[in-house]
Coordinates of C-alpha atoms and ligand atoms in Angstrom, one line a residue:
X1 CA 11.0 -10.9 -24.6
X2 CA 7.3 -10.6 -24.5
X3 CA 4.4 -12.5 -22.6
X4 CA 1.7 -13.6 -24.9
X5 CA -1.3 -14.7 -23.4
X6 CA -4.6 -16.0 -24.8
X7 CA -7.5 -15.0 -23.0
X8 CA -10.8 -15.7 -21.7
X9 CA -9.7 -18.8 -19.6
X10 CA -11.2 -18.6 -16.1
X11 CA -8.1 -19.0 -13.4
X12 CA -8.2 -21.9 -10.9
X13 CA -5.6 -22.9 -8.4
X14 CA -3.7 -21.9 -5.7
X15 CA -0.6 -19.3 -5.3
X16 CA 1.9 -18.0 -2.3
X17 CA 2.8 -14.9 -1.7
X18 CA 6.5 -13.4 -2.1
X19 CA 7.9 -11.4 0.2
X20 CA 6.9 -7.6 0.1
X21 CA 9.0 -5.4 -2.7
X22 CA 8.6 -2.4 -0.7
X23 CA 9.5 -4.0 2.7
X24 CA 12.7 -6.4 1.3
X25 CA 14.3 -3.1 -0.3
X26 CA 15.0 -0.8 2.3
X27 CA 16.0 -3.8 4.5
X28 CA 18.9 -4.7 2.1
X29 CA 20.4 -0.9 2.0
X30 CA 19.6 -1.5 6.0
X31 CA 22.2 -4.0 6.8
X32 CA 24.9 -1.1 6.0
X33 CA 24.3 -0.3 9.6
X34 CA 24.6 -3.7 11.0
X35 CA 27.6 -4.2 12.8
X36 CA 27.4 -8.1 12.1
X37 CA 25.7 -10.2 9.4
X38 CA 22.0 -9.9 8.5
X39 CA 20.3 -13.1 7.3
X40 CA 16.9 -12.6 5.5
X41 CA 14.1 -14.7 4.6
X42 CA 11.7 -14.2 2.0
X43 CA 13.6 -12.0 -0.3
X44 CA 11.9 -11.5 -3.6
X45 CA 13.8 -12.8 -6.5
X46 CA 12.6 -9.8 -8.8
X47 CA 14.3 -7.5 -10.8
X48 CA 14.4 -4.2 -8.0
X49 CA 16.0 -6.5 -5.5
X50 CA 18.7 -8.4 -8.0
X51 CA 19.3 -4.4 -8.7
X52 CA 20.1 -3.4 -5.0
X53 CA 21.8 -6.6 -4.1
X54 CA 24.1 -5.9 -7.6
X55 CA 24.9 -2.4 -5.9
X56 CA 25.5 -3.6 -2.3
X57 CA 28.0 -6.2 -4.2
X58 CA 29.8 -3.5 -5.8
X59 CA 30.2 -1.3 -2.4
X60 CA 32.2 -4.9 -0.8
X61 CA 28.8 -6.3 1.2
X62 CA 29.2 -10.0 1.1
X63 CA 26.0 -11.4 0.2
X64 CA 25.6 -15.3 0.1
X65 CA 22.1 -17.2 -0.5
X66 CA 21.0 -20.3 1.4
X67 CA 19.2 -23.2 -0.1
X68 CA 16.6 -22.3 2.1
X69 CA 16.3 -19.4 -0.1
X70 CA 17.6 -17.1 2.8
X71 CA 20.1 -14.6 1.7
X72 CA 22.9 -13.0 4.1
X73 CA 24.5 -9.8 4.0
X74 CA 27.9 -9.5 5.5
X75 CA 28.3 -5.5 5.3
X76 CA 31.5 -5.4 7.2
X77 CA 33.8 -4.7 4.4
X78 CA 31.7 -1.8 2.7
X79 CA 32.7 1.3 1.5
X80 CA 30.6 4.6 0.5
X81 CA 29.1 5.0 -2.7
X82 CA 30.2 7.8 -5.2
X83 CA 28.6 8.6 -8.4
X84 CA 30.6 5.7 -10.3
X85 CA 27.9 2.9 -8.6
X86 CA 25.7 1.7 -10.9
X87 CA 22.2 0.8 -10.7
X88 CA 20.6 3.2 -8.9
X89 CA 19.3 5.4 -11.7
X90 CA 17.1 2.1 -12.4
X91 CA 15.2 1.8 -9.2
X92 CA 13.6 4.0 -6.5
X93 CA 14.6 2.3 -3.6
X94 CA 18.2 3.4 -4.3
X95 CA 17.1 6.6 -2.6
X96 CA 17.6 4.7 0.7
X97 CA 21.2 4.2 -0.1
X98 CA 21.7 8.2 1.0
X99 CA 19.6 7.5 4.4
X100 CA 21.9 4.1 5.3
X101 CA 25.1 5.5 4.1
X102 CA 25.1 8.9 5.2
X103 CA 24.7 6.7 8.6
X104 CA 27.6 4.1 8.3
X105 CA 30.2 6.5 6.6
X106 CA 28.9 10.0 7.5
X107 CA 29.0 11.1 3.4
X108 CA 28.1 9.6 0.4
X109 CA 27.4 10.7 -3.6
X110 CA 24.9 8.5 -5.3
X111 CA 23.4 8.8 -9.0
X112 CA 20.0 10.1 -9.3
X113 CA 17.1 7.1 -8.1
X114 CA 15.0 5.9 -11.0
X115 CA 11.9 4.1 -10.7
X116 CA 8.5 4.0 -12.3
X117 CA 7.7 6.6 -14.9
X118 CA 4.8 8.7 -13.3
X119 CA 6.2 12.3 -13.7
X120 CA 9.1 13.5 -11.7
X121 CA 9.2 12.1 -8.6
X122 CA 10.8 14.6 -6.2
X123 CA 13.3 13.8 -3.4
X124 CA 12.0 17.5 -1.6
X125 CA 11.0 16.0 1.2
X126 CA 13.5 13.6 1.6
X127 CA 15.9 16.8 1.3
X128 CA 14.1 18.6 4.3
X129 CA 14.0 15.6 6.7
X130 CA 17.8 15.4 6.1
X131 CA 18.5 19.1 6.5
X132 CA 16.7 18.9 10.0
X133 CA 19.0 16.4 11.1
X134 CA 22.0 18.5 10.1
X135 CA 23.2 16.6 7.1
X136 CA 24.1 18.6 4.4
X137 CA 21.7 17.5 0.4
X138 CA 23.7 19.2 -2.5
X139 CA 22.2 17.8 -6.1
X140 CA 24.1 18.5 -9.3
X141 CA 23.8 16.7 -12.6
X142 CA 25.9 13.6 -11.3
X143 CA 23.4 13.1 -9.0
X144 CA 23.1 13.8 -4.8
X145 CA 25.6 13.5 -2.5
X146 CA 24.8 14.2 1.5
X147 CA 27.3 15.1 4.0
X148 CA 26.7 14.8 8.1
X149 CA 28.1 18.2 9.4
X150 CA 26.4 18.8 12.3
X151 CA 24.1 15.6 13.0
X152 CA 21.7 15.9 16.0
X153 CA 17.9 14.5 16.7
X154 CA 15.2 17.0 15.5
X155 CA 11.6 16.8 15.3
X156 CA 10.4 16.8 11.1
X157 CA 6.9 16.8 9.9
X158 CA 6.3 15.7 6.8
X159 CA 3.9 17.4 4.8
X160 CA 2.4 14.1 3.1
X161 CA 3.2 10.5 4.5
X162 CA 6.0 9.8 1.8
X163 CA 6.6 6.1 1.9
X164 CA 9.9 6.8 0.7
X165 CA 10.6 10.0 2.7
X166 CA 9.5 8.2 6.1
X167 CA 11.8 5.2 5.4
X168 CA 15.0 7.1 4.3
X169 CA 14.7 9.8 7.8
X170 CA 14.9 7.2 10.0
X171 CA 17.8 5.7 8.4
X172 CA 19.1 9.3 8.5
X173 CA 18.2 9.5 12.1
X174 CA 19.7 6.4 13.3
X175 CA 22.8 7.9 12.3
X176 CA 22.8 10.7 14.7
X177 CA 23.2 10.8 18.1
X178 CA 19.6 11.7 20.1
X179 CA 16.2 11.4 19.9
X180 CA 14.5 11.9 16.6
X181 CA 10.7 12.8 16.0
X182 CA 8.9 12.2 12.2
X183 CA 5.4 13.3 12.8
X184 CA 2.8 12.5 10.0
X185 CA 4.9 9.3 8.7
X186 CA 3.4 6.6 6.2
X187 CA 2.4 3.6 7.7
X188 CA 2.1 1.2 5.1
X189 CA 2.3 -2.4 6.5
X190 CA 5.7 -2.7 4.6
X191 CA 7.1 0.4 5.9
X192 CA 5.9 -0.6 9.2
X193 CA 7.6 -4.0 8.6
X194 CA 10.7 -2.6 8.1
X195 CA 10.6 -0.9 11.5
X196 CA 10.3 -3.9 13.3
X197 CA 12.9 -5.6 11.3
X198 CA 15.1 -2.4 12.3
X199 CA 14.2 -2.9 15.8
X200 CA 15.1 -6.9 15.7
X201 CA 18.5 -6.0 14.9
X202 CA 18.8 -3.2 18.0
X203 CA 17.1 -0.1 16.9
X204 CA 15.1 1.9 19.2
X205 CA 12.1 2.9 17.4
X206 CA 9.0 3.6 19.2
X207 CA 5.8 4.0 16.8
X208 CA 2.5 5.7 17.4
X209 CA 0.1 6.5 14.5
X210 CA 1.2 9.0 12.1
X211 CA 4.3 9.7 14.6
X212 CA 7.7 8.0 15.5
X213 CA 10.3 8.1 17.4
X214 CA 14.3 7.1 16.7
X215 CA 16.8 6.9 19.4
X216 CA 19.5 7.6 17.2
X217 CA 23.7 7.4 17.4
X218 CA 24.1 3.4 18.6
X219 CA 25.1 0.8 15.5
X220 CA 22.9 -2.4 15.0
X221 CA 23.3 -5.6 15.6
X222 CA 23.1 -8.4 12.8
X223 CA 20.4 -10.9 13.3
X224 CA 17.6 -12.6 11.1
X225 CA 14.3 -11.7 9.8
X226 CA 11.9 -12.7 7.9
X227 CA 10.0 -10.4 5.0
X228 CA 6.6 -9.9 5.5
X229 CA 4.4 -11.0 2.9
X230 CA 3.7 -8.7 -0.3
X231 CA -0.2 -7.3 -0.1
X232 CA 0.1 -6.0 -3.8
X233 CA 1.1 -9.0 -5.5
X234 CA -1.7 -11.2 -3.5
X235 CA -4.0 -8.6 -4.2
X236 CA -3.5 -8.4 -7.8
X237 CA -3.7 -12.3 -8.1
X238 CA -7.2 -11.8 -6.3
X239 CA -8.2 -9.1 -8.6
X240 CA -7.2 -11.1 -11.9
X241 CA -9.1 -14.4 -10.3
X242 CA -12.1 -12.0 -9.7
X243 CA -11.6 -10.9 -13.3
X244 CA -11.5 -14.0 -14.7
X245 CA -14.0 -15.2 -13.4
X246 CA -12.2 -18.2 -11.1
X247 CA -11.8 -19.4 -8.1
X248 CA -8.4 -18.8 -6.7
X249 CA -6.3 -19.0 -2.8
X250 CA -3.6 -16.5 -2.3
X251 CA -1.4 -18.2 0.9
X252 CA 0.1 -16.1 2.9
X253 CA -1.8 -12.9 3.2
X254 CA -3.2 -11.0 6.2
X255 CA -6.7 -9.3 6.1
X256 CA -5.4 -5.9 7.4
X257 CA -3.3 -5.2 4.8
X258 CA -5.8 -6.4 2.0
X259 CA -8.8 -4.6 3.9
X260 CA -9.2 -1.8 1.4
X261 CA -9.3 -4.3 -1.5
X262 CA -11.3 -7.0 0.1
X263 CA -13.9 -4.2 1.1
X264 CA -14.4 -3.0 -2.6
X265 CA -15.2 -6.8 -3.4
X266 CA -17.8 -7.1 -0.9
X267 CA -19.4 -4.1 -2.3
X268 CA -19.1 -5.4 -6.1
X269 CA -20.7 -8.8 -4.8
X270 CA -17.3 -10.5 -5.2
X271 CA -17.6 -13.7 -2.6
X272 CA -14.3 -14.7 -0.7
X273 CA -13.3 -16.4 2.4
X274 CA -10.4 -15.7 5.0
X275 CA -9.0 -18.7 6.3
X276 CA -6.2 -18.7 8.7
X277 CA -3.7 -16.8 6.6
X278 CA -5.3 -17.5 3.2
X279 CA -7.7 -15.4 0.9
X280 CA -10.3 -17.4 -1.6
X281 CA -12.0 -15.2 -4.2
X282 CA -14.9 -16.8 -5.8
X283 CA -16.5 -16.3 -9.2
X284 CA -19.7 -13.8 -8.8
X285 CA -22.9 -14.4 -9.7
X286 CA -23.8 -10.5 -10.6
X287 CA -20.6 -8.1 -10.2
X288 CA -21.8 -4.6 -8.9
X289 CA -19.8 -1.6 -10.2
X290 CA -18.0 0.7 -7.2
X291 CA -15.4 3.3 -7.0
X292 CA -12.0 3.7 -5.1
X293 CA -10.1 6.1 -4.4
X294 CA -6.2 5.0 -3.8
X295 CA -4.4 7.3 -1.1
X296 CA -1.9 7.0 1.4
X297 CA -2.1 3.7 3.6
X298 CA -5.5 3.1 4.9
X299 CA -6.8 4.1 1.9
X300 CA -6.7 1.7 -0.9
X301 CA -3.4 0.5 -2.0
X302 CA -2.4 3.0 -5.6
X303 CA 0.1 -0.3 -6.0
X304 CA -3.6 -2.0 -7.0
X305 CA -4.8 0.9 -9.0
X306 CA -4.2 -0.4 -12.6
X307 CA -5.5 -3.6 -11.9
X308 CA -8.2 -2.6 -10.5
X309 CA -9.7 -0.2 -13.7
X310 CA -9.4 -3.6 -15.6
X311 CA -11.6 -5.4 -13.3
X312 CA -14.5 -2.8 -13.7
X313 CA -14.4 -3.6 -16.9
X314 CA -16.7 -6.3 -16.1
X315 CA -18.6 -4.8 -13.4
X316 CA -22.4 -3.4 -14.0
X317 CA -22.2 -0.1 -14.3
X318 CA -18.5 -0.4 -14.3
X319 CA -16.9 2.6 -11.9
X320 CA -14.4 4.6 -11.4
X321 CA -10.7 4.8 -9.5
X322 CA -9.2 8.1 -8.4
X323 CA -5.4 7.9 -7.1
X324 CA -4.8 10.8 -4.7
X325 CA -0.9 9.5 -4.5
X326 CA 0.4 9.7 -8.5
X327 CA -1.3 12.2 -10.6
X328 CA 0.3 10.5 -13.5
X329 CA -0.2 7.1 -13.0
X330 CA -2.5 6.8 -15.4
X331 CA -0.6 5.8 -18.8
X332 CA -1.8 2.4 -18.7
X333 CA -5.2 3.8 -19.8
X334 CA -4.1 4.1 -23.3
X335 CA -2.6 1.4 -24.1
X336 CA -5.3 -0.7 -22.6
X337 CA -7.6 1.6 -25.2
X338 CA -6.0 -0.6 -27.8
X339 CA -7.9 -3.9 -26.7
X340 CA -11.4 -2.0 -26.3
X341 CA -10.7 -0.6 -23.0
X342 CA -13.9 2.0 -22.7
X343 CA -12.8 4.8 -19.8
X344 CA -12.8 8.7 -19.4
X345 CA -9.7 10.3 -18.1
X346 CA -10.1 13.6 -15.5
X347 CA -7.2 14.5 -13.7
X348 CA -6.7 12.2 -10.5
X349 CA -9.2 10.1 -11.8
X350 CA -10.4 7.3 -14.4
X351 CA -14.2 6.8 -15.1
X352 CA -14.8 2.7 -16.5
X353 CA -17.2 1.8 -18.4
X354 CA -18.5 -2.3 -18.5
X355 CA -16.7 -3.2 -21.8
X356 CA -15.7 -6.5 -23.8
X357 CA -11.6 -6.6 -24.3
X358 CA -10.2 -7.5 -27.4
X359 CA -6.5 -9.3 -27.0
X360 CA -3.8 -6.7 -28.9
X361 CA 0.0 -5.9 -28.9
X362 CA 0.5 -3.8 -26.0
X363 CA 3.4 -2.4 -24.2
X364 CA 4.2 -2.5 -20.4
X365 CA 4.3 1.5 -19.1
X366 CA 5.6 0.5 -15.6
X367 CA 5.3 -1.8 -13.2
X368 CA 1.9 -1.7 -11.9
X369 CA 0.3 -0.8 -15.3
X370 CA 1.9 -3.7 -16.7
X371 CA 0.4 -5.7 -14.6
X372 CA -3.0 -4.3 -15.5
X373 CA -2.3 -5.1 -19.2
X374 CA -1.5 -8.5 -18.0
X375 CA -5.2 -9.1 -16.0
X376 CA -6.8 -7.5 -19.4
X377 CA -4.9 -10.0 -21.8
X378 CA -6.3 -12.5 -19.6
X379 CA -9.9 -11.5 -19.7
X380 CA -9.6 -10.1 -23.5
X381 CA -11.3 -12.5 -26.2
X382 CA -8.1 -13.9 -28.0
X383 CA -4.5 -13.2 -28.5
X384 CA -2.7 -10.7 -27.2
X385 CA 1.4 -9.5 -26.4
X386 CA 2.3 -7.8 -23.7
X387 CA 5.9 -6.5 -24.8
X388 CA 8.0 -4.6 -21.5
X389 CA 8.0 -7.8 -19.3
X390 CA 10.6 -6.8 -17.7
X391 CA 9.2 -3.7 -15.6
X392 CA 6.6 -6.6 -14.9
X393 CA 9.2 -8.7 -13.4
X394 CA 10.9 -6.0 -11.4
X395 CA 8.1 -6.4 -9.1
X396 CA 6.3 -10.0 -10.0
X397 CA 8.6 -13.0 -8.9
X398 CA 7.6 -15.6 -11.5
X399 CA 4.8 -14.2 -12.9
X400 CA 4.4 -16.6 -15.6
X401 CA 4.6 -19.7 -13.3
X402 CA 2.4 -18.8 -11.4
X403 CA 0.1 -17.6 -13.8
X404 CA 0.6 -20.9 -15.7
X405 CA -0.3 -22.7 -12.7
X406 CA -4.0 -21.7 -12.3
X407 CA -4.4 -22.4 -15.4
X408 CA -3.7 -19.1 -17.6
X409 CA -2.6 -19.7 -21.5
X410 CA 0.8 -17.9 -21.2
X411 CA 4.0 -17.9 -22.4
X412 CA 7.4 -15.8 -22.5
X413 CA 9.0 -15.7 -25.8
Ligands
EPZ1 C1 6.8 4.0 -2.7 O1 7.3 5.0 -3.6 C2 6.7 2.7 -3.5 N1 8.0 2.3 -4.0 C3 5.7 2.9 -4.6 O2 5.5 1.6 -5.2 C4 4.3 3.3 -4.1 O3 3.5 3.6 -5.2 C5 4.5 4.6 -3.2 O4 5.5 4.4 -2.2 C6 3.2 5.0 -2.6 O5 2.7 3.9 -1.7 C7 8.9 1.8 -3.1 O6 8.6 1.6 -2.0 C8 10.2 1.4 -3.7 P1 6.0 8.3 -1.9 P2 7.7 6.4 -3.1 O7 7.2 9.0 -1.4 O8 8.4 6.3 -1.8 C9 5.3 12.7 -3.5 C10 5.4 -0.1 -6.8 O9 4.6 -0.2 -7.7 N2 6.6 13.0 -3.0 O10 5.0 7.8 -0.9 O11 8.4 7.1 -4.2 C11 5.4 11.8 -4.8 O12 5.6 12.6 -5.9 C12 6.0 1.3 -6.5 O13 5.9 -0.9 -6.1 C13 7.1 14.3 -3.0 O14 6.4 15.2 -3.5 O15 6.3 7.1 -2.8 C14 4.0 11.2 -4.8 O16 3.1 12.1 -5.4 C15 5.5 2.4 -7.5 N3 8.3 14.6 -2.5 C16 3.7 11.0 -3.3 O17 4.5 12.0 -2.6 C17 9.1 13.6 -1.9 O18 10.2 13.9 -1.4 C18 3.9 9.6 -2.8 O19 5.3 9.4 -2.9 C19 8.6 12.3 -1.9 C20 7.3 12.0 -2.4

């Protein structure tokens, strides 16, 4: 399967945000530690998620899904993952299965996580937070498997604020009797969405800035929740409208967690309007180049990175974007050199130059740059295929719908 998209067709309409990726994932490995069934709203239907839900399946959760689109997750029945599960060498998030389990069962043996290609993704500090809480992280080629021998609170700094690494100790710590501290945590709105869905079903989490605390040792209650909305996908609907060249409303967005994007369209003279919980980008009259530099949450989002080279594209001056998170995030650049995409690559950084995109056959490198390729397809002058839809769609829930809706030419063959 492929999208092909003609482009140069300004978008127009009006779209609603899914529920956050990054937010709905660890939730799902959550429920593990629910003593009684956890019913959420605002699941993503996207490929990551039907992933995790497809382990959690296999492990005896009982998962059932309302009309109302609300999913629940019975986790009574559920037994500890060994190396046989399968799944988790496809996504990231499967990382949190160690953090959740090591909680319910006391042990677990898990293949090594996948997710996005941008180098090789180290679980070190994962490791350490898990080591201070006196659980035991052997790796072989099978994969990791973690053992609680001596579990007690501890205090862990981490060294960067590791989404994944904040998310997975306090899973770890709420497994272990006494009070655990995580000093220099991320605080991403979806990690920080998570915590309070934790602390609906029970937990004891107390939050202050870059440091938190987990009262650990107690099981959680079930309950329901409802998934905060996903800043990346209503950002890059913004940044493709503001590419294009239309007027567009994402619903269901907050201005805090869009601030770092909404701030590098005032100062390219993008116009939009807040209203109550929507975002209206309008089409420029002059767009002013600028540069960003992505870095850990409340620097701008490296989840809008991609999409945002393509928009300088059409910017005077153009710009530039540095990403102080993923050295090599960057692959997109070359294959969006194949439809006249003019840029100089540094390490940690890609210089734009204003340039007219031609539509070409191009191939998805994750999920992120895929999206990119998708914005340029739709600003390039003609045809184009964008071929690796579904890394696209691990992280897009209907993509092409919505697309379709404000008025893009696209199609999925
Ligand atoms: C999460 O990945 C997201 N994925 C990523 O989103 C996002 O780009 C990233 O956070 C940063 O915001 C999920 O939430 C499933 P990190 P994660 O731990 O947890 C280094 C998307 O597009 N590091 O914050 O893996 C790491 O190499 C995806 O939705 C270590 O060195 O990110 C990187 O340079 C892509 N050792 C930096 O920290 C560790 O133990 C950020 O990683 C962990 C991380």
């Amino acid at each position: 399967m492929a999208f092909l998209i003609s482009g140069g067709k300004p978008l127009y309409g009006t779209v609603r945000a899914q529920g956050a990726k990054n937010a709905a994932l660890p939730m799902l490995f959550a429920s593990l530690l629910c003593d009684a069934p956890v019913t959420l709203y605002g699941v993503p239907n996207i490929g990551d998620v039907r992933v995790a839900l497809s382990m959690l399946e296999a492990l005896g959760v009982k998962i059932s899904s309302e009309t109302d689109g609300a999913l629940t997750l019975d986790t009574k029945e559920a037994t500890p993952p060994d190396f046989a599960l399968k799944g988790g060498e496809k996504i990231r998030a499967s990382a949190y299965l160690l953090g959740a389990s090591v909680s319910r069962f006391g042990e677990v043996r898990i293949k090594h996580p996948g997710g996005c290609a941008f180098g090789v993704r180290p679980l070190d500090y994962h490791r350490a937070g898990f080591q201070a809480l006196g659980i035991s992280w052997n790796e072989d080629e099978r994969g990791i498997s973690v053992r609680r021998e001596d579990g007690r609170g501890a205090q862990f700094s981490l060294p960067y604020p590791s989404v994944g690494a904040t998310v997975n100790f306090i899973l770890a710590a709420l497994g272990v009797k006494g009070e655990s501290t995580l000093f220099g945590c991320a605080r991403e709105h979806h990690v920080l969405d998570f915590i309070s869905f934790l602390q609906k079903m029970g937990a004891k989490i107390h939050t202050e800035g870059e440091l938190l605390r987990v009262e650990g040792g107690k099981r959680l209650s079930g309950g329901s929740y409802t998934v905060t909305p996903d800043a990346v996908e209503a950002g890059t609907y913004l940044i493709a409208a503001a590419a294009t060249g239309g007027t567009v409303t994402v619903e269901r967005v907050r201005y805090g967690e869009l601030s770092p994007l909404l701030l590098a369209f005032g100062k390219m003279n993008i116009p939009f309007r807040f209203l109550g919980d929507s975002v209206t980008v309008y089409r420029p009259s002059r767009m002013l180049g600028t540069s960003v530099i992505a870095a850990p949450y409340p620097g701008f989002p490296t989840d809008l990175h991609p999409q945002m080279s393509v928009l300088l594209t059409r910017a005077e001056g153009g710009g530039s974007v540095s990403d102080l998170v993923w050295e090599e995030r960057f692959s997109y650049v070359h294959a969006l050199e194949r439809m006249g995409f003019s840029a100089y690559l540094s390490p940690h950084t890609v210089r734009v130059f204003p340039c007219a995109l031609r539509g070409s056959e191009v191939k998805a490198p994750d999920l992120r740059g895929g999206a990119a390729l998708i914005t340029a397809a739709l600003i390039a002058e003609g045809k184009s295929t964008v071929t690796g839809e579904e890394l696209v769609l691990r992280g897009y829930e209907m993509l092409p719908e919505k697309l379709f809706s404000l008025g893009a030419d696209i199609r999925v063959e």
